[in-house]
């Protein structure tokens, strides 16, 4: 099925064509026509499934049929869990909008930066606002925007919005929206809390299920390696050197470990950077840019900091420390093997973590052969 059969405007197809996407992904095939028709959507989709374009393209097209922005008024609201994701989704939308004769006004707002420029940007209203919930409410409380005329609400990565404790903010935002609106909910997983939210929010939705368990994603090779706790950094070095991994995302359990492991790798001559919530926004942006540009080969991150990082061509994801939950495991390893590319996810399993990893395997319905590498 080509992109041109989905009902999108030629200007949008032109921008998509330049992205070199060979064909719409399954979620794009189903979501784009449904959203163009004005339907609510309940989509089960992981990062890497092409979900951003699945809502960005039809939302852009629908926005063109509305009156344009008037002071303070917001038409489409896209809520995302993290600053990085806000920036990425905003950039994707602007990229797709570039050939539209009257591109909609897109404003991106998130915490960690001064609020004043964001207030200024919203003064004339916005056709599309991409926001993290906390900052959006701050802006609403300062009367910097008006949600009462919004026509569309998008919740991206709804499970992470709730994981990060945004339930109260979401309720408060939803209360400010008009009753009649289009609702699009994207989530990698549907634990009870997300299900409740979906049921409350969506009217007669079209349900789209793209297989989410990583077990069904053939392009991610899962490996697990037995290792001594104290030998993990050496094993990481060994793997990076042996496989020539260019971009490797390594998950650790603590903010301290991000800096510590990065430092050890740098001392061994491997360009590595820490990526944690403790770092300033500027330092995080720089680390991410260096990683994207391959000036840094290894990014050592915590789960919270890494949420929403969208980097195509990650060679590998390494669980230096295991994630706490199966959901988190699926999210982490879903960061490699994106959009048709193959990837590898390696979990370091120490003796004390063996039982925990078995549980993750069981919940995923999958066994990953434990490897033993001599010397580690
Ligand atoms: P997402 O699921 O939105 O995080 O997208 C994951 C990655 O897939 C991004 O890097 C997109 O640029 C890419 N992508 C999105 N749609 C397609 C497509 N139809 N074909 C190939 N790559 C795509």
Tab-separated table of C-alpha atoms and ligand atoms in Angstrom:
chain	number	residue	atom	x	y	z
A	1	UNK	CA	0.000	0.000	0.000
A	2	UNK	CA	1.593	3.332	-0.999
A	3	UNK	CA	1.372	6.556	1.020
A	4	UNK	CA	-0.624	8.120	-1.801
A	5	UNK	CA	-3.601	5.839	-1.108
A	6	UNK	CA	-4.178	7.150	2.417
A	7	UNK	CA	-6.003	10.371	1.522
A	8	UNK	CA	-3.151	12.774	2.321
A	9	UNK	CA	-2.636	16.085	0.506
A	10	UNK	CA	0.045	16.255	-2.201
A	11	UNK	CA	2.028	18.777	-0.136
A	12	UNK	CA	2.244	16.311	2.730
A	13	UNK	CA	3.067	13.428	0.388
A	14	UNK	CA	5.922	15.481	-1.007
A	15	UNK	CA	7.417	15.948	2.459
A	16	UNK	CA	6.922	12.250	3.259
A	17	UNK	CA	8.583	11.357	-0.053
A	18	UNK	CA	11.656	13.290	0.980
A	19	UNK	CA	11.834	11.377	4.251
A	20	UNK	CA	12.546	8.277	2.158
A	21	UNK	CA	9.972	6.139	3.906
A	22	UNK	CA	9.457	3.242	1.510
A	23	UNK	CA	5.837	2.598	2.495
A	24	UNK	CA	3.494	3.377	5.360
A	25	UNK	CA	4.026	1.215	8.434
A	26	UNK	CA	1.032	-0.864	9.633
A	27	UNK	CA	-0.018	1.741	12.174
A	28	UNK	CA	0.197	4.505	9.564
A	29	UNK	CA	-1.965	2.493	7.153
A	30	UNK	CA	-4.710	2.190	9.727
A	31	UNK	CA	-4.463	5.408	11.693
A	32	UNK	CA	-4.070	7.977	8.906
A	33	UNK	CA	-7.408	7.355	7.106
A	34	UNK	CA	-9.245	7.005	10.439
A	35	UNK	CA	-7.878	10.265	11.834
A	36	UNK	CA	-8.624	12.091	8.579
A	37	UNK	CA	-12.243	10.950	8.957
A	38	UNK	CA	-12.371	12.481	12.425
A	39	UNK	CA	-12.508	9.211	14.323
A	40	UNK	CA	-11.087	8.669	17.788
A	41	UNK	CA	-8.173	6.258	17.810
A	42	UNK	CA	-6.968	3.800	20.440
A	43	UNK	CA	-3.578	2.658	19.233
A	44	UNK	CA	-1.283	0.196	20.810
A	45	UNK	CA	2.083	1.094	19.337
A	46	UNK	CA	5.672	1.257	20.434
A	47	UNK	CA	8.270	3.840	19.668
A	48	UNK	CA	9.708	2.732	16.361
A	49	UNK	CA	6.385	1.719	14.855
A	50	UNK	CA	6.109	5.020	12.998
A	51	UNK	CA	3.441	6.300	15.387
A	52	UNK	CA	4.553	9.927	15.261
A	53	UNK	CA	3.917	10.219	11.539
A	54	UNK	CA	0.725	8.187	12.017
A	55	UNK	CA	-0.818	11.081	13.932
A	56	UNK	CA	1.294	14.033	12.761
A	57	UNK	CA	0.304	13.789	9.086
A	58	UNK	CA	-3.493	13.530	9.441
A	59	UNK	CA	-3.570	16.010	12.328
A	60	UNK	CA	-1.730	18.526	10.145
A	61	UNK	CA	-4.179	17.986	7.328
A	62	UNK	CA	-7.213	18.303	9.613
A	63	UNK	CA	-5.824	21.503	11.083
A	64	UNK	CA	-5.905	23.110	7.640
A	65	UNK	CA	-9.698	22.896	7.572
A	66	UNK	CA	-10.052	24.959	10.746
A	67	UNK	CA	-9.973	28.734	11.140
A	68	UNK	CA	-6.458	29.772	11.843
A	69	UNK	CA	-5.012	30.612	15.209
A	70	UNK	CA	-6.501	33.562	17.048
A	71	UNK	CA	-5.038	35.017	20.228
A	72	UNK	CA	-4.363	32.440	22.922
A	73	UNK	CA	-6.474	29.827	21.204
A	74	UNK	CA	-5.079	26.316	20.809
A	75	UNK	CA	-6.586	24.000	18.193
A	76	UNK	CA	-4.697	20.728	18.483
A	77	UNK	CA	-3.009	19.708	21.697
A	78	UNK	CA	-0.387	16.970	21.681
A	79	UNK	CA	0.719	15.822	25.121
A	80	UNK	CA	3.943	13.897	25.531
A	81	UNK	CA	5.801	12.660	28.621
A	82	UNK	CA	9.212	14.261	28.149
A	83	UNK	CA	10.972	17.340	26.869
A	84	UNK	CA	12.974	15.334	24.373
A	85	UNK	CA	9.849	13.783	22.933
A	86	UNK	CA	8.151	17.188	22.761
A	87	UNK	CA	11.067	18.550	20.762
A	88	UNK	CA	11.130	15.526	18.475
A	89	UNK	CA	7.407	15.430	17.798
A	90	UNK	CA	7.403	19.181	17.169
A	91	UNK	CA	10.284	18.887	14.728
A	92	UNK	CA	8.618	16.009	12.891
A	93	UNK	CA	5.434	18.044	12.478
A	94	UNK	CA	7.315	21.060	11.198
A	95	UNK	CA	9.201	18.885	8.760
A	96	UNK	CA	6.016	17.408	7.334
A	97	UNK	CA	4.352	20.827	7.190
A	98	UNK	CA	7.066	22.482	5.146
A	99	UNK	CA	5.339	22.366	1.745
A	100	UNK	CA	1.873	23.374	2.945
A	101	UNK	CA	0.853	26.701	1.474
A	102	UNK	CA	-0.154	28.026	4.871
A	103	UNK	CA	1.783	25.928	7.349
A	104	UNK	CA	0.050	25.828	10.712
A	105	UNK	CA	1.653	27.540	13.632
A	106	UNK	CA	3.294	24.944	15.847
A	107	UNK	CA	4.447	25.824	19.362
A	108	UNK	CA	6.482	23.448	21.490
A	109	UNK	CA	6.428	23.913	25.252
A	110	UNK	CA	8.148	21.992	28.031
A	111	UNK	CA	9.582	22.554	31.461
A	112	UNK	CA	13.225	23.174	32.283
A	113	UNK	CA	13.370	26.310	30.155
A	114	UNK	CA	12.236	29.806	30.983
A	115	UNK	CA	8.482	30.165	30.602
A	116	UNK	CA	8.470	33.698	29.169
A	117	UNK	CA	9.486	32.934	25.570
A	118	UNK	CA	6.862	30.174	25.535
A	119	UNK	CA	4.236	32.657	26.745
A	120	UNK	CA	5.275	35.031	23.986
A	121	UNK	CA	5.082	32.288	21.377
A	122	UNK	CA	1.529	31.465	22.432
A	123	UNK	CA	0.287	35.025	22.437
A	124	UNK	CA	-1.156	34.840	18.955
A	125	UNK	CA	-2.589	31.398	19.615
A	126	UNK	CA	-1.355	28.192	18.007
A	127	UNK	CA	-2.764	25.690	15.569
A	128	UNK	CA	-0.779	22.896	17.164
A	129	UNK	CA	0.810	22.820	20.607
A	130	UNK	CA	3.160	20.015	21.585
A	131	UNK	CA	3.590	20.002	25.342
A	132	UNK	CA	4.587	18.187	28.487
A	133	UNK	CA	1.663	18.272	30.940
A	134	UNK	CA	3.236	20.204	33.815
A	135	UNK	CA	4.398	23.122	31.714
A	136	UNK	CA	1.134	23.212	29.782
A	137	UNK	CA	-0.807	23.623	33.030
A	138	UNK	CA	1.587	26.325	34.225
A	139	UNK	CA	0.896	28.193	30.996
A	140	UNK	CA	-2.848	27.663	31.281
A	141	UNK	CA	-2.759	28.929	34.862
A	142	UNK	CA	-1.000	32.060	33.665
A	143	UNK	CA	-3.712	32.514	31.028
A	144	UNK	CA	-1.109	32.138	28.311
A	145	UNK	CA	-3.357	29.834	26.336
A	146	UNK	CA	-6.990	28.800	26.016
A	147	UNK	CA	-7.951	25.171	25.592
A	148	UNK	CA	-11.704	25.649	25.337
A	149	UNK	CA	-11.700	25.730	21.523
A	150	UNK	CA	-9.396	22.777	20.985
A	151	UNK	CA	-10.659	20.276	18.448
A	152	UNK	CA	-8.136	17.500	18.870
A	153	UNK	CA	-6.263	15.924	21.763
A	154	UNK	CA	-3.363	13.558	21.185
A	155	UNK	CA	-1.820	11.591	24.046
A	156	UNK	CA	1.498	10.201	22.909
A	157	UNK	CA	3.107	7.460	25.021
A	158	UNK	CA	0.127	7.491	27.377
A	159	UNK	CA	1.615	4.723	29.514
A	160	UNK	CA	4.694	6.819	30.229
A	161	UNK	CA	2.601	9.891	30.936
A	162	UNK	CA	0.973	7.887	33.719
A	163	UNK	CA	4.230	6.176	34.775
A	164	UNK	CA	5.778	9.569	35.284
A	165	UNK	CA	2.925	10.560	37.575
A	166	UNK	CA	1.046	12.932	35.275
A	167	UNK	CA	-2.427	11.494	36.044
A	168	UNK	CA	-3.583	14.547	38.002
A	169	UNK	CA	-2.249	16.971	35.393
A	170	UNK	CA	-3.983	15.011	32.631
A	171	UNK	CA	-7.322	15.182	34.414
A	172	UNK	CA	-6.940	18.879	34.940
A	173	UNK	CA	-6.041	19.447	31.286
A	174	UNK	CA	-8.900	17.300	30.010
A	175	UNK	CA	-11.340	19.297	32.140
A	176	UNK	CA	-10.300	22.447	30.330
A	177	UNK	CA	-10.962	20.993	26.902
A	178	UNK	CA	-14.364	21.180	25.235
A	179	UNK	CA	-16.605	18.113	25.402
A	180	UNK	CA	-16.685	17.630	21.662
A	181	UNK	CA	-13.277	16.853	20.293
A	182	UNK	CA	-11.281	14.195	18.533
A	183	UNK	CA	-9.117	12.049	20.831
A	184	UNK	CA	-6.105	10.024	19.782
A	185	UNK	CA	-4.363	7.833	22.310
A	186	UNK	CA	-1.075	6.096	21.602
A	187	UNK	CA	0.524	3.774	24.095
A	188	UNK	CA	3.076	0.972	23.956
A	189	UNK	CA	1.360	-0.901	26.749
A	190	UNK	CA	-2.123	-0.961	28.222
A	191	UNK	CA	-1.901	-1.594	31.955
A	192	UNK	CA	-5.166	-1.003	33.850
A	193	UNK	CA	-4.553	2.710	34.451
A	194	UNK	CA	-4.082	3.400	30.750
A	195	UNK	CA	-7.127	1.315	29.913
A	196	UNK	CA	-9.233	3.359	32.328
A	197	UNK	CA	-7.913	6.569	30.803
A	198	UNK	CA	-8.639	5.296	27.286
A	199	UNK	CA	-12.162	4.309	28.193
A	200	UNK	CA	-12.840	7.652	29.801
A	201	UNK	CA	-11.385	9.633	26.950
A	202	UNK	CA	-12.286	7.896	23.726
A	203	UNK	CA	-15.632	7.841	21.944
A	204	UNK	CA	-16.276	4.885	19.705
A	205	UNK	CA	-12.578	4.605	18.853
A	206	UNK	CA	-11.000	2.671	16.057
A	207	UNK	CA	-8.650	0.240	17.762
A	208	UNK	CA	-5.305	-0.359	16.221
A	209	UNK	CA	-3.053	-3.051	17.576
A	210	UNK	CA	0.408	-3.261	16.234
A	211	UNK	CA	2.162	-6.138	17.949
A	212	UNK	CA	3.918	-4.626	20.920
A	213	UNK	CA	5.735	-7.415	22.617
A	214	UNK	CA	9.275	-7.317	21.522
A	215	UNK	CA	9.080	-11.080	21.249
A	216	UNK	CA	7.116	-10.597	18.045
A	217	UNK	CA	9.537	-8.042	16.669
A	218	UNK	CA	11.834	-10.145	14.565
A	219	UNK	CA	14.288	-7.355	13.886
A	220	UNK	CA	15.554	-7.151	17.451
A	221	UNK	CA	17.994	-9.819	18.491
A	222	UNK	CA	17.798	-10.299	22.240
A	223	UNK	CA	20.860	-11.550	24.059
A	224	UNK	CA	21.640	-12.038	27.707
A	225	UNK	CA	25.066	-12.517	29.164
A	226	UNK	CA	26.089	-13.805	32.571
A	227	UNK	CA	28.558	-11.396	34.102
A	228	UNK	CA	30.202	-10.552	37.403
A	229	UNK	CA	28.879	-7.295	38.794
A	230	UNK	CA	32.390	-5.864	38.896
A	231	UNK	CA	33.212	-6.840	35.296
A	232	UNK	CA	30.294	-5.155	33.573
A	233	UNK	CA	32.141	-2.109	32.259
A	234	UNK	CA	34.887	-4.319	30.823
A	235	UNK	CA	32.255	-6.509	29.190
A	236	UNK	CA	30.608	-3.427	27.728
A	237	UNK	CA	33.948	-2.301	26.277
A	238	UNK	CA	34.578	-5.771	24.928
A	239	UNK	CA	31.213	-5.869	23.143
A	240	UNK	CA	31.505	-2.368	21.703
A	241	UNK	CA	34.957	-3.123	20.344
A	242	UNK	CA	34.194	-6.626	19.142
A	243	UNK	CA	31.027	-5.694	17.280
A	244	UNK	CA	32.097	-2.214	16.241
A	245	UNK	CA	28.836	-0.759	17.548
A	246	UNK	CA	28.540	2.846	16.481
A	247	UNK	CA	25.586	4.122	18.495
A	248	UNK	CA	24.953	2.251	21.700
A	249	UNK	CA	22.417	3.221	24.339
A	250	UNK	CA	23.290	1.804	27.760
A	251	UNK	CA	20.778	1.744	30.591
A	252	UNK	CA	21.934	1.983	34.187
A	253	UNK	CA	19.943	2.138	37.399
A	254	UNK	CA	21.179	5.388	38.899
A	255	UNK	CA	22.131	8.903	37.884
A	256	UNK	CA	25.486	8.375	39.571
A	257	UNK	CA	26.189	5.332	37.382
A	258	UNK	CA	25.586	7.336	34.186
A	259	UNK	CA	28.560	9.552	34.960
A	260	UNK	CA	30.679	6.801	36.443
A	261	UNK	CA	30.352	4.347	33.543
A	262	UNK	CA	30.741	7.116	30.943
A	263	UNK	CA	33.936	8.244	32.626
A	264	UNK	CA	35.382	4.712	32.670
A	265	UNK	CA	34.647	4.259	28.968
A	266	UNK	CA	36.187	7.613	28.098
A	267	UNK	CA	39.321	6.652	29.984
A	268	UNK	CA	39.439	3.527	27.829
A	269	UNK	CA	39.284	5.709	24.720
A	270	UNK	CA	35.624	5.162	23.856
A	271	UNK	CA	33.723	8.427	23.346
A	272	UNK	CA	30.876	8.163	25.842
A	273	UNK	CA	28.509	10.589	27.532
A	274	UNK	CA	26.176	10.466	30.495
A	275	UNK	CA	22.508	11.322	30.020
A	276	UNK	CA	20.531	11.859	33.191
A	277	UNK	CA	17.808	13.986	34.638
A	278	UNK	CA	20.363	15.728	36.841
A	279	UNK	CA	22.014	17.369	33.867
A	280	UNK	CA	20.939	20.790	32.685
A	281	UNK	CA	18.739	20.999	29.621
A	282	UNK	CA	21.696	22.425	27.713
A	283	UNK	CA	23.972	19.549	28.691
A	284	UNK	CA	21.303	17.008	27.733
A	285	UNK	CA	20.699	18.626	24.370
A	286	UNK	CA	24.434	18.647	23.693
A	287	UNK	CA	24.886	14.998	24.700
A	288	UNK	CA	22.024	13.992	22.430
A	289	UNK	CA	23.325	16.056	19.518
A	290	UNK	CA	26.823	14.557	19.933
A	291	UNK	CA	25.333	11.094	20.010
A	292	UNK	CA	23.208	11.722	16.921
A	293	UNK	CA	26.226	13.111	15.088
A	294	UNK	CA	28.266	10.065	16.181
A	295	UNK	CA	30.794	12.241	18.021
A	296	UNK	CA	29.764	10.214	21.033
A	297	UNK	CA	29.431	6.477	20.464
A	298	UNK	CA	27.902	5.437	23.746
A	299	UNK	CA	25.193	7.171	25.727
A	300	UNK	CA	24.753	6.013	29.328
A	301	UNK	CA	21.263	6.815	30.509
A	302	UNK	CA	18.664	6.220	33.174
A	303	UNK	CA	15.178	5.143	32.132
A	304	UNK	CA	13.623	8.458	32.978
A	305	UNK	CA	16.170	10.469	31.021
A	306	UNK	CA	16.074	8.139	28.019
A	307	UNK	CA	12.304	8.238	27.648
A	308	UNK	CA	11.309	9.461	24.287
A	309	UNK	CA	14.772	9.573	22.759
A	310	UNK	CA	14.165	8.823	19.117
A	311	UNK	CA	17.333	7.911	17.343
A	312	UNK	CA	17.139	5.899	14.214
A	313	UNK	CA	20.084	3.566	13.696
A	314	UNK	CA	20.853	2.638	17.256
A	315	UNK	CA	23.221	-0.270	16.856
A	316	UNK	CA	22.539	-1.708	20.256
A	317	UNK	CA	20.749	-1.261	23.529
A	318	UNK	CA	22.497	-2.610	26.610
A	319	UNK	CA	20.848	-3.306	29.939
A	320	UNK	CA	23.882	-2.738	32.151
A	321	UNK	CA	21.429	-2.813	35.023
A	322	UNK	CA	18.180	-4.666	34.383
A	323	UNK	CA	14.991	-2.659	34.225
A	324	UNK	CA	12.514	-3.038	37.054
A	325	UNK	CA	9.552	-4.110	34.969
A	326	UNK	CA	8.749	-6.019	31.825
A	327	UNK	CA	7.127	-2.888	30.422
A	328	UNK	CA	10.347	-0.995	30.914
A	329	UNK	CA	12.261	-3.853	29.294
A	330	UNK	CA	10.029	-3.672	26.222
A	331	UNK	CA	10.442	0.110	26.070
A	332	UNK	CA	14.195	-0.059	26.381
A	333	UNK	CA	14.840	-2.689	23.777
A	334	UNK	CA	12.243	-1.178	21.447
A	335	UNK	CA	14.709	1.667	20.966
A	336	UNK	CA	16.796	-0.435	18.670
A	337	UNK	CA	15.553	-2.224	15.569
A	338	UNK	CA	13.452	0.715	14.464
A	339	UNK	CA	11.376	0.936	11.357
A	340	UNK	CA	12.669	-2.120	9.634
A	341	UNK	CA	16.292	-1.917	10.718
A	342	UNK	CA	17.735	-4.714	12.736
A	343	UNK	CA	19.114	-4.172	16.204
A	344	UNK	CA	20.490	-6.004	19.158
A	345	UNK	CA	19.487	-5.748	22.801
A	346	UNK	CA	21.907	-7.168	25.360
A	347	UNK	CA	21.049	-7.709	29.001
A	348	UNK	CA	23.782	-8.122	31.574
A	349	UNK	CA	22.603	-10.698	34.077
A	350	UNK	CA	24.528	-10.889	37.325
A	351	UNK	CA	24.006	-13.782	39.718
A	352	UNK	CA	21.751	-11.712	41.935
A	353	UNK	CA	19.677	-10.488	38.969
A	354	UNK	CA	19.083	-13.947	37.492
A	355	UNK	CA	15.758	-14.484	39.192
A	356	UNK	CA	14.504	-11.059	38.171
A	357	UNK	CA	15.465	-11.591	34.553
A	358	UNK	CA	13.619	-14.925	34.563
A	359	UNK	CA	10.506	-13.064	35.577
A	360	UNK	CA	10.925	-10.590	32.729
A	361	UNK	CA	11.345	-13.501	30.332
A	362	UNK	CA	8.281	-15.215	31.694
A	363	UNK	CA	6.096	-12.132	31.382
A	364	UNK	CA	7.278	-11.666	27.825
A	365	UNK	CA	6.674	-15.308	27.034
A	366	UNK	CA	10.226	-15.688	25.862
A	367	UNK	CA	13.493	-17.319	26.821
A	368	UNK	CA	16.789	-15.648	26.031
A	369	UNK	CA	19.732	-18.018	26.105
A	370	UNK	CA	22.185	-16.987	28.838
A	371	UNK	CA	25.616	-16.633	27.269
A	372	UNK	CA	28.887	-16.936	29.090
A	373	UNK	CA	31.839	-15.045	27.686
A	374	UNK	CA	35.230	-16.198	28.905
A	375	UNK	CA	36.837	-13.712	31.247
A	376	UNK	CA	33.635	-11.972	32.383
B	1	LIG	P1	8.215	6.586	15.860
B	1	LIG	O1	7.505	5.272	16.048
B	1	LIG	O2	7.301	7.673	15.499
B	1	LIG	O3	9.077	6.905	17.038
B	1	LIG	O4	9.164	6.446	14.565
B	1	LIG	C1	10.334	5.719	14.583
B	1	LIG	C2	11.252	6.003	13.414
B	1	LIG	O5	10.707	5.456	12.207
B	1	LIG	C3	11.524	7.458	13.133
B	1	LIG	O6	12.915	7.603	13.051
B	1	LIG	C4	10.855	7.728	11.810
B	1	LIG	O7	11.598	8.649	11.046
B	1	LIG	C5	10.822	6.374	11.139
B	1	LIG	N1	9.632	6.143	10.285
B	1	LIG	C6	8.377	6.587	10.474
B	1	LIG	N2	7.555	6.161	9.495
B	1	LIG	C7	8.297	5.410	8.656
B	1	LIG	C8	8.019	4.677	7.442
B	1	LIG	N3	6.803	4.640	6.901
B	1	LIG	N4	9.039	4.024	6.875
B	1	LIG	C9	10.286	4.053	7.410
B	1	LIG	N5	10.612	4.722	8.527
B	1	LIG	C10	9.637	5.392	9.164
